């Protein structure tokens, strides 16, 4: 998994609570991404980062924020979790553009 | 709005068969087309990728065919094995970031 660790791996949370998912990489890759995976939709980009403190929105960014204070860590925060955010979340890293993207093992989040 | 349309949703083949998964795209600016393989409980992993300046690429038993004029590309798995049973995603990107994924194809290879 190219040194990518996602935590937690599983989480159940209540509607309206804030949730933070963490992605940690040991490869010193510049580019990092957060995707969500839902049946029938494949993987959809939430937010991405080109470097420390350099982030931008993806296709489905509403209700999510990110931060990257160190090269190795990319945090995804759900400000106020909703049931529609129940999903499997994947972090990915890329050394350079148009190269292989490496994915973490995923975090299964359930909002009840 | 799905920028990359993938079919079929699921596919069952016998061992040794040649499953074919198809993808179509609209954005002619896409310049990199990877395929990812995902096993249950794991993250996707790059299988093979192609750029639009070639019409075919082979890596082992996996082949991508690319038709630029039709804006379509497909994955062929030769001599498929039960171990190939997984979900396959096609994807596309413009300028090297922000991969856009198809909806995925669940492949089952029966022994």
XYZ file of C-alpha atoms in Angstrom:
223
model
C 0.000 0.000 0.000
C 2.995 2.303 -0.600
C 3.196 3.383 3.034
C -0.283 4.897 3.311
C -2.124 4.475 6.584
C -5.706 5.562 7.085
C -7.235 5.909 10.516
C -9.612 4.914 11.815
C -10.439 1.946 9.585
C -14.026 1.817 10.795
C -16.169 4.418 12.522
C -19.805 4.770 13.481
C -20.921 8.266 14.385
C -24.143 10.122 15.022
C -25.754 12.661 12.742
C -24.560 16.167 13.471
C -21.236 15.252 15.061
C -17.884 16.325 13.591
C -15.616 13.567 12.312
C -11.973 13.661 11.244
C -10.314 11.001 9.140
C -6.547 10.847 8.901
C -4.264 9.819 6.065
C -0.581 9.358 6.813
C 2.035 8.585 4.149
C 5.699 7.718 4.445
C 6.593 8.106 0.750
C 7.074 11.891 0.729
C 4.610 12.149 -2.152
C 3.637 15.700 -3.030
C 0.058 15.050 -4.139
C -2.651 13.676 -1.859
C -6.325 13.027 -2.490
C -9.485 12.069 -0.640
C -12.112 10.007 -2.489
C -15.382 8.472 -1.419
C -16.609 5.187 -2.859
C -20.306 4.444 -3.190
C -22.071 1.678 -5.138
C -22.888 2.770 -8.673
C -20.667 5.845 -8.472
C -17.152 4.478 -8.438
C -14.754 6.765 -6.626
C -15.461 10.492 -6.499
C -12.915 13.124 -5.574
C -13.681 15.134 -2.437
C -10.575 17.304 -1.972
C -6.972 17.206 -3.030
C -3.658 18.754 -2.113
C -0.655 19.818 -4.166
C 1.529 20.388 -1.134
C 1.616 21.672 2.411
C -1.224 24.123 3.009
C -2.179 23.913 -0.685
C -5.581 22.298 -1.099
C -8.527 22.528 -3.458
C -12.045 21.209 -3.902
C -13.000 18.168 -5.887
C -16.269 16.991 -7.387
C -18.164 16.327 -4.112
C -16.661 18.747 -1.587
C -19.834 20.074 0.084
C -19.848 19.250 3.802
C -16.142 18.376 3.862
C -12.978 20.285 4.678
C -9.328 19.271 4.603
C -6.034 20.339 6.036
C -2.433 19.541 5.242
C 0.021 21.015 7.715
C 2.753 18.450 6.991
C 3.712 16.609 3.816
C 2.888 13.265 5.372
C -0.567 14.030 6.796
C -3.825 14.889 5.033
C -6.898 15.243 7.238
C -10.514 15.066 6.072
C -13.147 16.620 8.340
C -16.879 16.227 8.163
C -18.059 19.367 9.924
C -21.490 17.960 10.840
C -21.950 14.391 9.676
C -25.088 13.458 7.738
C -26.426 10.056 6.704
C -25.562 10.847 3.072
C -21.904 10.840 4.109
C -22.041 7.165 5.013
C -19.449 5.769 2.650
C -16.032 4.224 2.296
C -13.337 6.888 2.170
C -10.014 6.386 0.428
C -6.886 8.445 0.612
C -4.481 8.385 -2.330
C -1.022 9.780 -2.957
C 0.928 10.515 -6.107
C 4.609 11.323 -6.463
C 4.109 13.361 -9.623
C 1.244 14.121 -11.978
C 0.251 11.435 -14.487
C 1.981 8.742 -12.464
C 0.599 5.911 -10.407
C -1.791 6.901 -7.637
C -1.419 4.735 -4.526
C -4.474 4.147 -2.367
C -4.830 3.421 1.318
C -6.961 0.602 2.709
C -9.997 2.802 3.219
C -12.127 3.976 6.142
C -15.670 2.716 6.404
C -17.780 5.484 7.948
C -21.364 4.961 9.048
C -23.480 7.934 10.106
C -26.545 6.925 12.115
C -22.927 13.655 -14.341
C -20.614 10.758 -14.996
C -17.747 11.841 -17.207
C -16.568 8.274 -17.711
C -19.243 5.667 -18.395
C -18.297 2.062 -17.662
C -20.054 -1.159 -18.645
C -21.068 -3.785 -17.740
C -21.819 -3.363 -14.028
C -21.010 -7.014 -13.438
C -19.564 -9.870 -15.432
C -19.252 -13.605 -14.902
C -16.906 -15.682 -17.054
C -15.501 -19.173 -16.941
C -11.839 -19.731 -16.174
C -9.838 -19.190 -19.338
C -12.413 -16.828 -20.829
C -11.706 -13.277 -21.962
C -13.758 -10.716 -20.062
C -14.026 -7.320 -21.720
C -14.880 -4.145 -19.852
C -15.732 -1.007 -21.779
C -15.488 2.679 -20.973
C -16.555 5.797 -22.847
C -15.707 9.414 -22.165
C -16.789 12.840 -23.394
C -13.940 15.154 -22.452
C -11.479 15.167 -25.351
C -8.913 16.875 -23.114
C -8.395 13.688 -21.089
C -4.819 12.543 -21.674
C -4.236 9.603 -19.336
C -6.434 6.529 -18.955
C -5.589 4.097 -16.128
C -7.374 0.959 -15.017
C -7.514 0.056 -11.329
C -8.190 -3.313 -9.724
C -9.778 -3.567 -6.296
C -10.135 -6.627 -4.089
C -12.689 -6.690 -1.244
C -11.532 -4.713 1.771
C -8.596 -3.181 -0.089
C -7.901 0.060 -1.844
C -7.724 0.206 -5.653
C -4.358 -0.567 -7.229
C -3.105 0.472 -10.642
C -3.320 -2.357 -13.155
C -2.387 -0.779 -16.473
C -2.609 2.648 -18.102
C -2.564 4.126 -21.582
C -2.103 7.512 -23.193
C -4.093 8.585 -26.276
C -1.115 8.455 -28.637
C -1.253 4.635 -28.755
C -4.119 2.318 -29.692
C -3.162 -0.704 -27.614
C -1.044 -1.601 -24.612
C -0.354 -5.046 -23.189
C 1.004 -5.989 -19.795
C 0.977 -9.709 -19.169
C -2.574 -10.990 -19.569
C -4.079 -7.487 -19.478
C -4.629 -5.399 -22.623
C -6.062 -1.923 -23.073
C -7.545 -1.059 -26.444
C -8.002 2.657 -27.112
C -10.153 4.259 -29.817
C -9.556 7.993 -29.780
C -12.073 8.866 -32.496
C -14.850 6.949 -30.725
C -13.726 8.193 -27.301
C -13.764 4.656 -25.971
C -11.303 2.340 -24.297
C -11.574 -1.185 -23.021
C -9.810 -3.725 -20.840
C -9.346 -7.319 -21.978
C -8.159 -10.034 -19.605
C -6.686 -12.989 -21.455
C -6.892 -16.497 -19.968
C -8.804 -15.204 -16.951
C -8.246 -16.907 -13.601
C -10.328 -17.077 -10.399
C -7.724 -14.816 -8.807
C -8.747 -12.082 -11.265
C -12.145 -11.859 -9.548
C -12.281 -8.263 -8.360
C -13.836 -4.898 -9.108
C -12.292 -3.037 -12.021
C -12.428 0.706 -12.493
C -11.515 2.680 -15.560
C -10.465 6.264 -15.036
C -9.348 9.336 -16.919
C -7.542 12.518 -16.116
C -6.642 15.797 -17.762
C -3.312 17.302 -16.940
C -2.370 14.561 -14.542
C -4.500 15.022 -11.489
C -8.050 14.605 -10.263
C -8.774 11.153 -11.609
C -12.364 10.697 -12.819
C -13.527 7.120 -12.283
C -16.107 4.952 -13.964
C -18.720 3.278 -11.780
C -16.849 -0.027 -11.675
C -17.343 -3.579 -12.953
C -17.550 -6.537 -10.601
C -15.843 -9.474 -12.300
C -16.250 -13.050 -11.187
C -14.211 -15.780 -12.815
C -15.672 -19.215 -12.185
C -13.305 -22.146 -11.791
